[in-house]
Every structure is written in structure tokens, then in C-alpha cells.
PDB file of C-alpha atoms in Angstrom:
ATOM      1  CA  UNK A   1    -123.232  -3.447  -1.471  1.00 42.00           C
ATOM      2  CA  UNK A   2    -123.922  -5.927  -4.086  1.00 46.00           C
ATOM      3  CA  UNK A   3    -125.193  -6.169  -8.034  1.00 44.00           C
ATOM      4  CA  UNK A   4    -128.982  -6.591  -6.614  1.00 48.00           C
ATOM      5  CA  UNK A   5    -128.852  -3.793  -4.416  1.00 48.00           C
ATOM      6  CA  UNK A   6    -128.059  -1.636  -7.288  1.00 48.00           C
ATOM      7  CA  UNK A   7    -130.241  -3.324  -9.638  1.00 47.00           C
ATOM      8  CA  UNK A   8    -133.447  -2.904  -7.180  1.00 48.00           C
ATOM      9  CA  UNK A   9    -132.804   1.263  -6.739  1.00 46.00           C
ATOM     10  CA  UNK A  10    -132.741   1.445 -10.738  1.00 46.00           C
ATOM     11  CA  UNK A  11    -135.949  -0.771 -10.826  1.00 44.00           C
ATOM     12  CA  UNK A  12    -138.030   1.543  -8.318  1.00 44.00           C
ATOM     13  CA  UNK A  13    -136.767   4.454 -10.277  1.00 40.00           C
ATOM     14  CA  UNK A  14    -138.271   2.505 -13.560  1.00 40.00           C
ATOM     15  CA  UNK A  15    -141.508   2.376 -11.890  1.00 37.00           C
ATOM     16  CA  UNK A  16    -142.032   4.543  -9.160  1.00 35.00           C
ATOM     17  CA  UNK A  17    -144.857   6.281 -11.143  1.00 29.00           C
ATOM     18  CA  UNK A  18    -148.314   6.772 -12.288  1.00 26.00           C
ATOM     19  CA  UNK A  19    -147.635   4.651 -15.793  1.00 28.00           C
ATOM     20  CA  UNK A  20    -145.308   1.121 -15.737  1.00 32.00           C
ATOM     21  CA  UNK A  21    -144.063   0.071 -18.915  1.00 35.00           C
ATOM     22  CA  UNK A  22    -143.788  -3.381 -20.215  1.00 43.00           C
ATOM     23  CA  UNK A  23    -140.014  -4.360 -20.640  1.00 42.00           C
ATOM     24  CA  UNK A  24    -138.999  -6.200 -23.141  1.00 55.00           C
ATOM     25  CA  UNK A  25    -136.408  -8.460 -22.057  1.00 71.00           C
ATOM     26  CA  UNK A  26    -139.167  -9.948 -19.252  1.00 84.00           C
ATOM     27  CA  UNK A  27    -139.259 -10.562 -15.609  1.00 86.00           C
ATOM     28  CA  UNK A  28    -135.817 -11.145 -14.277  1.00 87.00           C
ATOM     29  CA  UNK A  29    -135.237 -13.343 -11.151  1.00 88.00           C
ATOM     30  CA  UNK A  30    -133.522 -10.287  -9.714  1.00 89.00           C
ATOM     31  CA  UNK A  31    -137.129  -8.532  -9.956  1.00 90.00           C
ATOM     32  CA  UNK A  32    -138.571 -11.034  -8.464  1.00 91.00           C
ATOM     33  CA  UNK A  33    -135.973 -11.386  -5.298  1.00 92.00           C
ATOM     34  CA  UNK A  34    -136.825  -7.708  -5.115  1.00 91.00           C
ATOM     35  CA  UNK A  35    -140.516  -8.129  -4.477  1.00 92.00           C
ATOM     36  CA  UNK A  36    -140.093 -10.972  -2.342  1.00 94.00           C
ATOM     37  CA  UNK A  37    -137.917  -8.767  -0.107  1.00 93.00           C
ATOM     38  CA  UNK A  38    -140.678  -6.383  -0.878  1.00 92.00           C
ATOM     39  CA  UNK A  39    -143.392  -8.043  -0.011  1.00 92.00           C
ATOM     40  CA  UNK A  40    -141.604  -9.329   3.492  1.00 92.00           C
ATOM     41  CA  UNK A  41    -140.974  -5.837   4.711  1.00 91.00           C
ATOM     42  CA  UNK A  42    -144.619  -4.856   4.292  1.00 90.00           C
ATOM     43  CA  UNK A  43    -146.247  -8.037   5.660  1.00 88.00           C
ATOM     44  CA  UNK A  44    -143.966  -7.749   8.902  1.00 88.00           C
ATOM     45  CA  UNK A  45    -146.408  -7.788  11.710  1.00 85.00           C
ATOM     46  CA  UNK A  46    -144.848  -6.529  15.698  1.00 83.00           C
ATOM     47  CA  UNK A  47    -146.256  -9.211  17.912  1.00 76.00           C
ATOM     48  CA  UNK A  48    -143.974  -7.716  21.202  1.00 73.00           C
ATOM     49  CA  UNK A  49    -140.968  -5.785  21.218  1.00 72.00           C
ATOM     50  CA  UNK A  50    -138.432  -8.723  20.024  1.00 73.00           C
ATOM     51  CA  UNK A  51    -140.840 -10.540  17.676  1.00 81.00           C
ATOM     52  CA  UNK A  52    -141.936  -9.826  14.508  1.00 86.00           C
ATOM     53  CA  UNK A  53    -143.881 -12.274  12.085  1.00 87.00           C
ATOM     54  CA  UNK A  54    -143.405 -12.164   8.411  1.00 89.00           C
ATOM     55  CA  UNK A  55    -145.131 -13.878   5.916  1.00 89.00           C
ATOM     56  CA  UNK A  56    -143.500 -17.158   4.989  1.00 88.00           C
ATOM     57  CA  UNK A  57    -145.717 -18.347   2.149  1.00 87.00           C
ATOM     58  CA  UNK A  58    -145.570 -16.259  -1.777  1.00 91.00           C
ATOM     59  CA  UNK A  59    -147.157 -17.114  -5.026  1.00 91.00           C
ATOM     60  CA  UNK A  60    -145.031 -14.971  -7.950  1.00 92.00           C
ATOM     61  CA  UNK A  61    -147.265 -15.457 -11.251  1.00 91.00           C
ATOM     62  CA  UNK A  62    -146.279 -14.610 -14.455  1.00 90.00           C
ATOM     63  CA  UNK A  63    -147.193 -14.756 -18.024  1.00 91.00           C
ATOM     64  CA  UNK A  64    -147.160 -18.380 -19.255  1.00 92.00           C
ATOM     65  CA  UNK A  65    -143.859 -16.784 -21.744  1.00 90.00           C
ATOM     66  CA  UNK A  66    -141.759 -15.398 -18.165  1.00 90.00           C
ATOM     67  CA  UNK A  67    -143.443 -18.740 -16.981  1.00 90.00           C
ATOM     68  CA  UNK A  68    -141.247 -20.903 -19.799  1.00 88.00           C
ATOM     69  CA  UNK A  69    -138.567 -19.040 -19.463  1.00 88.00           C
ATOM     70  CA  UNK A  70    -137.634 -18.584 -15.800  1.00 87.00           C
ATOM     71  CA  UNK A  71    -138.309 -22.154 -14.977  1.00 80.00           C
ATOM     72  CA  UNK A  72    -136.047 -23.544 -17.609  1.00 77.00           C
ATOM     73  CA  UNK A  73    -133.367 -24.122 -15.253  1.00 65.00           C
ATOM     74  CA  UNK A  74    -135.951 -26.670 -13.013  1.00 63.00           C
ATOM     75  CA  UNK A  75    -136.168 -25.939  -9.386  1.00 66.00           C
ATOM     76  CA  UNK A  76    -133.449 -24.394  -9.223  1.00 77.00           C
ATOM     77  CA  UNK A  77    -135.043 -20.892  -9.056  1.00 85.00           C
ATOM     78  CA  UNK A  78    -137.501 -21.757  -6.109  1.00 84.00           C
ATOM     79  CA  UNK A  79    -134.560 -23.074  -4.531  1.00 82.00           C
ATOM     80  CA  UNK A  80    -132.767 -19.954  -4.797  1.00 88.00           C
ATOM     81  CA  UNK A  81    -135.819 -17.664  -4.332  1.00 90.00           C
ATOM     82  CA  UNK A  82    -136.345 -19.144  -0.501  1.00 88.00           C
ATOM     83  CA  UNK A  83    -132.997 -18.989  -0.052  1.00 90.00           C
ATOM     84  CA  UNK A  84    -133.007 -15.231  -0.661  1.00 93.00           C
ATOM     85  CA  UNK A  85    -136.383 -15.104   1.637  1.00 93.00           C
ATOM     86  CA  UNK A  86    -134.337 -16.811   4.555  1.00 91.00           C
ATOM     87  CA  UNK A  87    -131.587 -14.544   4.230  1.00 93.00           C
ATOM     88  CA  UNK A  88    -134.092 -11.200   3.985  1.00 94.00           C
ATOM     89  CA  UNK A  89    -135.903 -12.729   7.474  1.00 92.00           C
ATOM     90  CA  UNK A  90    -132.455 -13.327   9.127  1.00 90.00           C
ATOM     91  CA  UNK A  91    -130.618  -9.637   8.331  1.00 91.00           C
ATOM     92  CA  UNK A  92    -134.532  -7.864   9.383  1.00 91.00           C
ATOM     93  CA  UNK A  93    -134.718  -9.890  12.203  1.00 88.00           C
ATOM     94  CA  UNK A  94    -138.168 -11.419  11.248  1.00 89.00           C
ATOM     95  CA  UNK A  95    -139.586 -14.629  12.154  1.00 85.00           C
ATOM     96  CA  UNK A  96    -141.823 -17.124  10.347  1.00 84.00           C
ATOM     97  CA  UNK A  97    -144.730 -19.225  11.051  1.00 77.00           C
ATOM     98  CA  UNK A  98    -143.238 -22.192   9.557  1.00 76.00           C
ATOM     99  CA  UNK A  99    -140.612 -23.049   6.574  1.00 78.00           C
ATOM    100  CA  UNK A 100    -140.250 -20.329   3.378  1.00 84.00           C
ATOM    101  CA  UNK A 101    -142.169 -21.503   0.213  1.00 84.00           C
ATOM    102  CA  UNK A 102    -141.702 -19.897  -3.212  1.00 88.00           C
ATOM    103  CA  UNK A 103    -144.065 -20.909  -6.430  1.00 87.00           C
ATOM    104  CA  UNK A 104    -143.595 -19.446  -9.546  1.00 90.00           C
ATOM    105  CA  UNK A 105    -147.193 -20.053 -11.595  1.00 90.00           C
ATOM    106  CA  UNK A 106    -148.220 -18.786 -14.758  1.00 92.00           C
ATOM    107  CA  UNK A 107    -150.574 -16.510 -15.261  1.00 91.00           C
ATOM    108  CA  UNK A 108    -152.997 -16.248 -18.672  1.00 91.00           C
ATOM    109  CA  UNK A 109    -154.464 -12.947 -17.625  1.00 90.00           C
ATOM    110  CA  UNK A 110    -150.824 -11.457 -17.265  1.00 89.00           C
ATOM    111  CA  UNK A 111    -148.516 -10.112 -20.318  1.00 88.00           C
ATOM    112  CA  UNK A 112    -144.603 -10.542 -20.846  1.00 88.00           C
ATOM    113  CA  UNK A 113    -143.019  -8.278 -18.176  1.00 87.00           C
ATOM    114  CA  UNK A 114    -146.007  -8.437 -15.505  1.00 88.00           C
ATOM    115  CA  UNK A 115    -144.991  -9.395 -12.418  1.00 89.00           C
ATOM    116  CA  UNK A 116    -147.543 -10.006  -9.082  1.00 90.00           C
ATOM    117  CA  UNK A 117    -147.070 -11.915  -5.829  1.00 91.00           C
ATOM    118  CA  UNK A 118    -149.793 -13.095  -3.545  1.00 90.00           C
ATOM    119  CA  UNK A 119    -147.790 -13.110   0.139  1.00 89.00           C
ATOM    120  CA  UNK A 120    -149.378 -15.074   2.280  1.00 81.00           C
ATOM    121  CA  UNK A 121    -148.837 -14.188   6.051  1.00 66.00           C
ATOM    122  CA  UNK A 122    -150.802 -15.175   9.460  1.00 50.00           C
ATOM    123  CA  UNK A 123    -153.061 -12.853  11.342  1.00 50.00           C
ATOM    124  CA  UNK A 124    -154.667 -13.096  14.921  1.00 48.00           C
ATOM    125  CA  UNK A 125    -153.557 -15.241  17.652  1.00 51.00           C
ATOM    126  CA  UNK A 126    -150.019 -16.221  17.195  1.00 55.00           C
ATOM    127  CA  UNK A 127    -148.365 -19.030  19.498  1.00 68.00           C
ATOM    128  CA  UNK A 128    -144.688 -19.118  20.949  1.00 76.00           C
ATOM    129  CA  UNK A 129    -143.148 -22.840  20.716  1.00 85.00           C
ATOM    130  CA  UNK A 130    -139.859 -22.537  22.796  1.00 91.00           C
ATOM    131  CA  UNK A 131    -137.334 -25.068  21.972  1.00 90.00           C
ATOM    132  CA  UNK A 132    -133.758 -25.925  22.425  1.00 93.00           C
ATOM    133  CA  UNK A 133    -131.659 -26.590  18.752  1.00 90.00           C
ATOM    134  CA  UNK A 134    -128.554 -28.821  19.262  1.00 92.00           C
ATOM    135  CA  UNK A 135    -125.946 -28.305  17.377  1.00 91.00           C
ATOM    136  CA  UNK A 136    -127.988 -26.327  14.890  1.00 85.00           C
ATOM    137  CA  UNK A 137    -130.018 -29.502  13.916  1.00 85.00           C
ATOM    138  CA  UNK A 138    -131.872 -31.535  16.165  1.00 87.00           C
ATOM    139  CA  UNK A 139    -135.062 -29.623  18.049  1.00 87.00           C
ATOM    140  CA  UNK A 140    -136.236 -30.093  21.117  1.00 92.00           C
ATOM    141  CA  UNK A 141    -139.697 -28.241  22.028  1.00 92.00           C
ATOM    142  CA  UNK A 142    -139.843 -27.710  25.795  1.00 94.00           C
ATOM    143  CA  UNK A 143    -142.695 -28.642  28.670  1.00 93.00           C
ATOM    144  CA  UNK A 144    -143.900 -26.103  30.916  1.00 92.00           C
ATOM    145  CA  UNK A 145    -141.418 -26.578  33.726  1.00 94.00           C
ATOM    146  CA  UNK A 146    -138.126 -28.742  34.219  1.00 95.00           C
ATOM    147  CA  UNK A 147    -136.435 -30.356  30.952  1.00 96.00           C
ATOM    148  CA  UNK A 148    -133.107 -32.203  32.215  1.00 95.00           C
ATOM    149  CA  UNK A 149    -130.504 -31.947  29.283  1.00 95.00           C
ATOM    150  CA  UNK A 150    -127.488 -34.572  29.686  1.00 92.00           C
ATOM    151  CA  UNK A 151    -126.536 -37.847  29.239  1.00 91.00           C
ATOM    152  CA  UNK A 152    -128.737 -40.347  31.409  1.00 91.00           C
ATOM    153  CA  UNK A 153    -131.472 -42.365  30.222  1.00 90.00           C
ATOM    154  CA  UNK A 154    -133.835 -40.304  32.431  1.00 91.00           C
ATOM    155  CA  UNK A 155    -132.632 -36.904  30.730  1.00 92.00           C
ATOM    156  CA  UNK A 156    -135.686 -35.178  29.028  1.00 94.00           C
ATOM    157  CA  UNK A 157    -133.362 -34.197  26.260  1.00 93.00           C
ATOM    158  CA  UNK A 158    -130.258 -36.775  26.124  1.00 93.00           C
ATOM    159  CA  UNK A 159    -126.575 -35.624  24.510  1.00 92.00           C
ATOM    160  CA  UNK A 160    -123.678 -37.576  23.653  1.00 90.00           C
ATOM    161  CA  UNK A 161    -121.244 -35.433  24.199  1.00 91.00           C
ATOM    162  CA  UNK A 162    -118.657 -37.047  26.476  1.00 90.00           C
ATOM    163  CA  UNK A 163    -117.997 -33.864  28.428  1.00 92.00           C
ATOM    164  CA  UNK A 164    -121.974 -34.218  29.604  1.00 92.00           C
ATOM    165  CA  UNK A 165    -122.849 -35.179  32.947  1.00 93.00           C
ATOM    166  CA  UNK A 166    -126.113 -37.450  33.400  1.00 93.00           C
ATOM    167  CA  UNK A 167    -128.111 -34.994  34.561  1.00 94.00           C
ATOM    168  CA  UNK A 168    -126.227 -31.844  33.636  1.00 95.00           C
ATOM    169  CA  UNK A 169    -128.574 -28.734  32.928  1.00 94.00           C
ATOM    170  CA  UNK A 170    -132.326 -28.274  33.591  1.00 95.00           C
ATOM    171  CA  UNK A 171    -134.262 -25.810  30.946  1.00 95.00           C
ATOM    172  CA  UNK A 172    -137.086 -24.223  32.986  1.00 95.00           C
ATOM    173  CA  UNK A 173    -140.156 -22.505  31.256  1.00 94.00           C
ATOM    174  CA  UNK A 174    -142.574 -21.164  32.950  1.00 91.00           C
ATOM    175  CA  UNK A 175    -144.685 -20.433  29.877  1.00 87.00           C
ATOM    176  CA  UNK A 176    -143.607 -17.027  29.255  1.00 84.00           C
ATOM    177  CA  UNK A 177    -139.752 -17.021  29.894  1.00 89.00           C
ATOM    178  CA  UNK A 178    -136.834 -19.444  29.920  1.00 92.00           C
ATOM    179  CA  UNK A 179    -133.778 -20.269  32.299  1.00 94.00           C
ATOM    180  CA  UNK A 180    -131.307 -22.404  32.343  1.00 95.00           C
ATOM    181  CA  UNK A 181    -129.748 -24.161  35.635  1.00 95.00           C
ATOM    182  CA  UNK A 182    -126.707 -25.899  35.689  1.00 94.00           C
ATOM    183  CA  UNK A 183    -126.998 -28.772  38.385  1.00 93.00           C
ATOM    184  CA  UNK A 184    -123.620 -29.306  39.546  1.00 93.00           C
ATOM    185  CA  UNK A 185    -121.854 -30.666  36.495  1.00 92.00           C
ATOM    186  CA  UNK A 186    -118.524 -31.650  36.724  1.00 90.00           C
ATOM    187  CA  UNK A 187    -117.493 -29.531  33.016  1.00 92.00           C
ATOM    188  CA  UNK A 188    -120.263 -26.741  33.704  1.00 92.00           C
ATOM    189  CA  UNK A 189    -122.227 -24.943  30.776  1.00 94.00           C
ATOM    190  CA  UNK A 190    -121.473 -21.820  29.420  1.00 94.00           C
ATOM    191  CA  UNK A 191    -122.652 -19.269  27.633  1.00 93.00           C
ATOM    192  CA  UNK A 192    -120.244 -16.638  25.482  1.00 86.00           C
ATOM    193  CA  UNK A 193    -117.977 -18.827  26.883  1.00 87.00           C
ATOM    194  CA  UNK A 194    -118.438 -17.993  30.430  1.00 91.00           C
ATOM    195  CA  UNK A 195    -119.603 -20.782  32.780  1.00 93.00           C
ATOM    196  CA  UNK A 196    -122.574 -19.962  34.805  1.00 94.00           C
ATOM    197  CA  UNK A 197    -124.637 -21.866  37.364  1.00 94.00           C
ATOM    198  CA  UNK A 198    -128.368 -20.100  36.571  1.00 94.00           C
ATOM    199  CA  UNK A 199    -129.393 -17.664  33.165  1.00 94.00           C
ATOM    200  CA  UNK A 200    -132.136 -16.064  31.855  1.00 93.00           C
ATOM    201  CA  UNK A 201    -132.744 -17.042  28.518  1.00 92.00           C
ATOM    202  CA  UNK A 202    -133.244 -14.849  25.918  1.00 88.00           C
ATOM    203  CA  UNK A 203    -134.029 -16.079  21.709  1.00 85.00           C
ATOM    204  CA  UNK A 204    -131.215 -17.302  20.435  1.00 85.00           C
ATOM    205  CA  UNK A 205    -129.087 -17.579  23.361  1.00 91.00           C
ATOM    206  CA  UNK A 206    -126.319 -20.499  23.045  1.00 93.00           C
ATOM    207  CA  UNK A 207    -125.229 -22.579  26.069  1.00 94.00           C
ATOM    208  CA  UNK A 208    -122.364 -24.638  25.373  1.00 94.00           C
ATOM    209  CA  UNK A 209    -121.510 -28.022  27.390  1.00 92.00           C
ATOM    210  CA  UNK A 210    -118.246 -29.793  26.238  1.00 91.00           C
ATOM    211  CA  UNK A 211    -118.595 -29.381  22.369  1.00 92.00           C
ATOM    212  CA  UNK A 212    -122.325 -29.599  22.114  1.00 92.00           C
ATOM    213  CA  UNK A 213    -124.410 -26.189  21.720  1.00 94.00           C
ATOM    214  CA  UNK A 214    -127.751 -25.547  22.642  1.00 93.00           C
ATOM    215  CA  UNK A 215    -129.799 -22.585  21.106  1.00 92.00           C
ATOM    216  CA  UNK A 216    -132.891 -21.651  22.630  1.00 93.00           C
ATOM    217  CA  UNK A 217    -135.712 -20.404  20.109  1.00 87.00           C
ATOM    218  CA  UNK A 218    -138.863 -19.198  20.406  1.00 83.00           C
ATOM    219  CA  UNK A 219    -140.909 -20.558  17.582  1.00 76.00           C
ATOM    220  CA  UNK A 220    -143.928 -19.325  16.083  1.00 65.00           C
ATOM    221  CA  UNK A 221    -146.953 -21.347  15.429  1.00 62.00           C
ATOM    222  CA  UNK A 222    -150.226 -20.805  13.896  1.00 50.00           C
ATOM    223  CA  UNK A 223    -153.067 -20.997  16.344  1.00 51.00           C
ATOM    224  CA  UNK A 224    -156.844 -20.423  15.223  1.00 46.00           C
ATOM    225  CA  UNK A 225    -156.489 -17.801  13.087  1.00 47.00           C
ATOM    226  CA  UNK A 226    -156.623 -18.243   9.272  1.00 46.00           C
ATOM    227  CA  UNK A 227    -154.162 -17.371   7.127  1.00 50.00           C
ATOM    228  CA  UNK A 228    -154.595 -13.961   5.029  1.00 50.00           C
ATOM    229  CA  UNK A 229    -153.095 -13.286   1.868  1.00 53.00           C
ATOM    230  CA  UNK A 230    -152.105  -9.858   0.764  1.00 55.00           C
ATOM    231  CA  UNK A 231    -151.342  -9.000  -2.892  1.00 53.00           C
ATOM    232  CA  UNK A 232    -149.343  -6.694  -4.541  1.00 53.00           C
ATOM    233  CA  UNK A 233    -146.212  -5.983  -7.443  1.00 49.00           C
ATOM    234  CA  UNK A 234    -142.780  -5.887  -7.478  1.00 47.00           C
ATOM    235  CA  UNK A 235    -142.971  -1.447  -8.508  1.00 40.00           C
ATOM    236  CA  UNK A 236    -142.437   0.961  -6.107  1.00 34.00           C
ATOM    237  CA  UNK A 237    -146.302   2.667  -7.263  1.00 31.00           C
ATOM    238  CA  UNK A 238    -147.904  -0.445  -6.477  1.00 34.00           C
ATOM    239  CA  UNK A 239    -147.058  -0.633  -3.191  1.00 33.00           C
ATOM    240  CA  UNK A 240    -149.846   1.492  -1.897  1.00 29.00           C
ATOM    241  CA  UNK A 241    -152.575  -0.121  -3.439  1.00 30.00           C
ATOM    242  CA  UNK A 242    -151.993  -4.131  -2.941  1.00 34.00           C
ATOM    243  CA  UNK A 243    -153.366  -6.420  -6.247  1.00 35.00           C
ATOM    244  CA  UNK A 244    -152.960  -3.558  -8.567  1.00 34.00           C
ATOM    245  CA  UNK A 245    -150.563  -4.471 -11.080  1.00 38.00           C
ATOM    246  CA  UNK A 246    -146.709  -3.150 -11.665  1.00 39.00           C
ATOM    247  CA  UNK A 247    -143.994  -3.504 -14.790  1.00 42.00           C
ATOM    248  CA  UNK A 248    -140.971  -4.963 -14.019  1.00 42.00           C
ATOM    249  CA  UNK A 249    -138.080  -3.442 -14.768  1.00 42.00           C
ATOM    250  CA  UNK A 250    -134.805  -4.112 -16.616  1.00 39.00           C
ATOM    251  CA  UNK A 251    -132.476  -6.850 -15.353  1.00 40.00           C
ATOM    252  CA  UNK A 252    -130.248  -9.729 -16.052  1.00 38.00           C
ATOM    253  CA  UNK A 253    -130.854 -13.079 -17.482  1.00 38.00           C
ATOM    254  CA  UNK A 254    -130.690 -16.158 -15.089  1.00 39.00           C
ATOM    255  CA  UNK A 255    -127.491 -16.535 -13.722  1.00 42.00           C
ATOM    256  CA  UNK A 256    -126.227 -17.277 -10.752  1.00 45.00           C
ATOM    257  CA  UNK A 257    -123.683 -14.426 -10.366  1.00 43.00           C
ATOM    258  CA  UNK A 258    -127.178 -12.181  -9.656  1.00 43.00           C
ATOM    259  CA  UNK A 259    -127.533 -13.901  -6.546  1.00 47.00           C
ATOM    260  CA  UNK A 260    -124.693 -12.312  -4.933  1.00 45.00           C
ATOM    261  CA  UNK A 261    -125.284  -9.793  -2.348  1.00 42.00           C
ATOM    262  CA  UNK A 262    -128.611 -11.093  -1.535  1.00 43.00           C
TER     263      UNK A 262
END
């Protein structure tokens, strides 16, 4: 269990009432991590049994003095605040409709201490964009129906990898589910290292030819439904009654040993 952890029980303690307090040593980026994490959990939305959507867009203001403060180390502190978003989505198992994006603004009707976020998360129709990753980098989205993975010229998705035959592996989707057909290679795919010749593909399943992994993800995208924002604090009292206003509560100064455990 790490600093934060401990640090974010004694903060809802601090506030986790019907009267915050202004502290005077400010908002700490540890408070703010908090609400992020916060503000995650309660924007989570169950689209089907293995998906849930999180919001993937936050606005933290503060008072123009947390403001000066905070952001004296540059962009560092956005950098580090997505980071911790990232890492939140990946231990809850959430997913996002598109990349993580932390802004810290000031705020002129907020005082020294006052810390809100504005999470921004999607509503409505949500769309599933299946794709294969290779090698954690490069993405592929996949047609409705065959996608040939090897080497060839003619492959839908060409590899290097020497082990790869020309036409080594066809991806099927069907628009609802994925599997994966290995068409006589000479190596043979695998997945959890075991070699297989047909699969059912779940998220995140890895299939493995010569040195070269494929992940298959289902991706969310943003149809025709708006975006919605939802507002609330970083204090445990707030939490109940979104755009109402918390304290923060003691923490830190900006270093980066308060990152740990996130």
C-alpha cells in the first residue's frame, strides 16, 4: 500500500462532513490524483458485462494562487496526472473513449485550498472499434469479415517477422465477436504459448507468431451522442451532490516521491 493510499483515507476523514475547512498549505497534487481517481469511479458507466466506459476528459480548477503554484514545475504535473488516470483505468478495468486529458485552470471564483473537477464522460450510443495492436504499438482496426495477417504483399495486415508465413493467420469479425484462424503456417500462432489452429477471441487476448504479438482490443468510440460533463470535489461530502464545492485536505508539496503507489 503506498504514501497516497494513506494520504487519501486521512483526506476523506478531513472532509467527510457537513463543514470543509480551507487548508492552509493549498491543494496538493496528491488531492488532486485523489479526485481524479474519484471522479473515474463515479463516472464508470456498464455498457455489457466486460465493458465499462469511464470518463477520459477532467478539468481540475483552482484558485489563480494553487494555480501559480502547482504549475511551477511546467507540464510536468498534467503529465503525471494522466499518467495516474491510465493507471486508475487499467487496475478498475475501465475503458476510455479516446486518450486521458488533464487541465489544471485557474479559477477567480475559487479560494486557496478549493479544489473542483469538471469530468467529462460520454453518454448514449457507444461504438466498439475492434483492432489488432502489434507489438504493443502499431493498430490495426479490423473489417467485418477476413483480415489476413502475415507477410505477403496481399496480407490485410503485413508483419516482418521472419518466422511469418505469407498468408499466416486470418482475424474474422463478424461484427460482434472475433476469431482467429491459423491457415496452415509452417511456425503456427499461439496463444499462452500454446499453438492452436482456430480461437475465439476475447479483449486483450495475445496471439504470438515467431516474436511478433498481436493483441486484440475492443475500442470504444463516440457515436452520436454528446459528451456530458459531470462536476464535483475532491471531499468525501461532496460526492453526493456533484458541483457543490469541497476543501482539500492536508498533503505534501510537489514531489515526485508522492507519485508512488499510484
Amino acid at each position: 500500500m503506498g504514501i497516497l493510499d494513506n494520504v487519501e483515507r486521512g483526506l476523506e476523514r478531513a472532509v467527510n462532513g457537513a463543514f470543509a475547512r480551507t487548508f492552509r498549505s493549498g491543494v496538493q497534487p496528491v488531492e488532486i490524483a485523489s479526485a481524479l481517481k474519484r471522479e473515474l469511479d463515479i463516472g464508470a458507466v456498464i455498457v455489457d458485462r466486460d465493458r465499462v466506459l469511464a470518463p477520459n476528459r477532467f478539468l481540475v480548477r483552482v484558485s489563480m494562487a494553487d494555480f501559480e503554484r502547482l504549475t511551477s514545475l511546467g507540464d510536468t504535473l498534467e503529465r503525471e496526472l494522466v499518467g495516474v488516470v491510465n493507471k486508475h483505468v487499467k487496475r478498475q478495468g475501465y475503458q476510455l473513449a479516446g486518450d486521458a486529458d488533464v487541465e489544471v485552470r485557474p479559477d477567480d471564483a475559487l479560494t486557496k485550498g478549493v479544489l473542483e473537477v469538471d469530468a467529462t464522460r460520454v453518454d448514449g450510443a457507444v461504438g466498439w472499434t475492434p483492432m489488432l495492436v502489434i507489438d504493443g504499438a502499431v493498430r490495426h482496426p479490423l473489417r467485418r469479415g477476413s483480415n489476413i495477417v502475415g507477410r505477403g504483399s496481399d496480407a490485410a495486415i503485413r508483419i516482418t517477422d521472419s518466422a511469418a508465413s505469407r498468408q499466416h493467420l486470418d482475424v474474422l469479425w463478424d461484427g460482434q465477436a472475433g476469431l482467429a484462424r491459423d491457415l496452415g503456417s509452417t511456425n503456427g500462432s499461439k496463444i499462452n504459448g500454446e499453438r492452436f489452429r482456430e480461437a475465439a477471441l476475447a479483449p486483450d487476448t495475445t496471439i504470438t507468431i515467431g516474436q511478433t504479438s498481436l493483441r486484440f482490443e475492443l475500442v470504444p468510440s463516440r457515436t452520436d451522442a454528446p459528451a456530458q460533463q459531470q462536476r464535483s470535489s475532491s471531499g468525501g461530502a461532496s460526492q453526493s451532490a456533484r458541483g457543490s464545492r469541497a476543501e482539500s485536505g492536508t498533503g505534501a508539496g510537489i514531489e515526485q516521491d508522492f507519485w508512488r503507489g499510484l
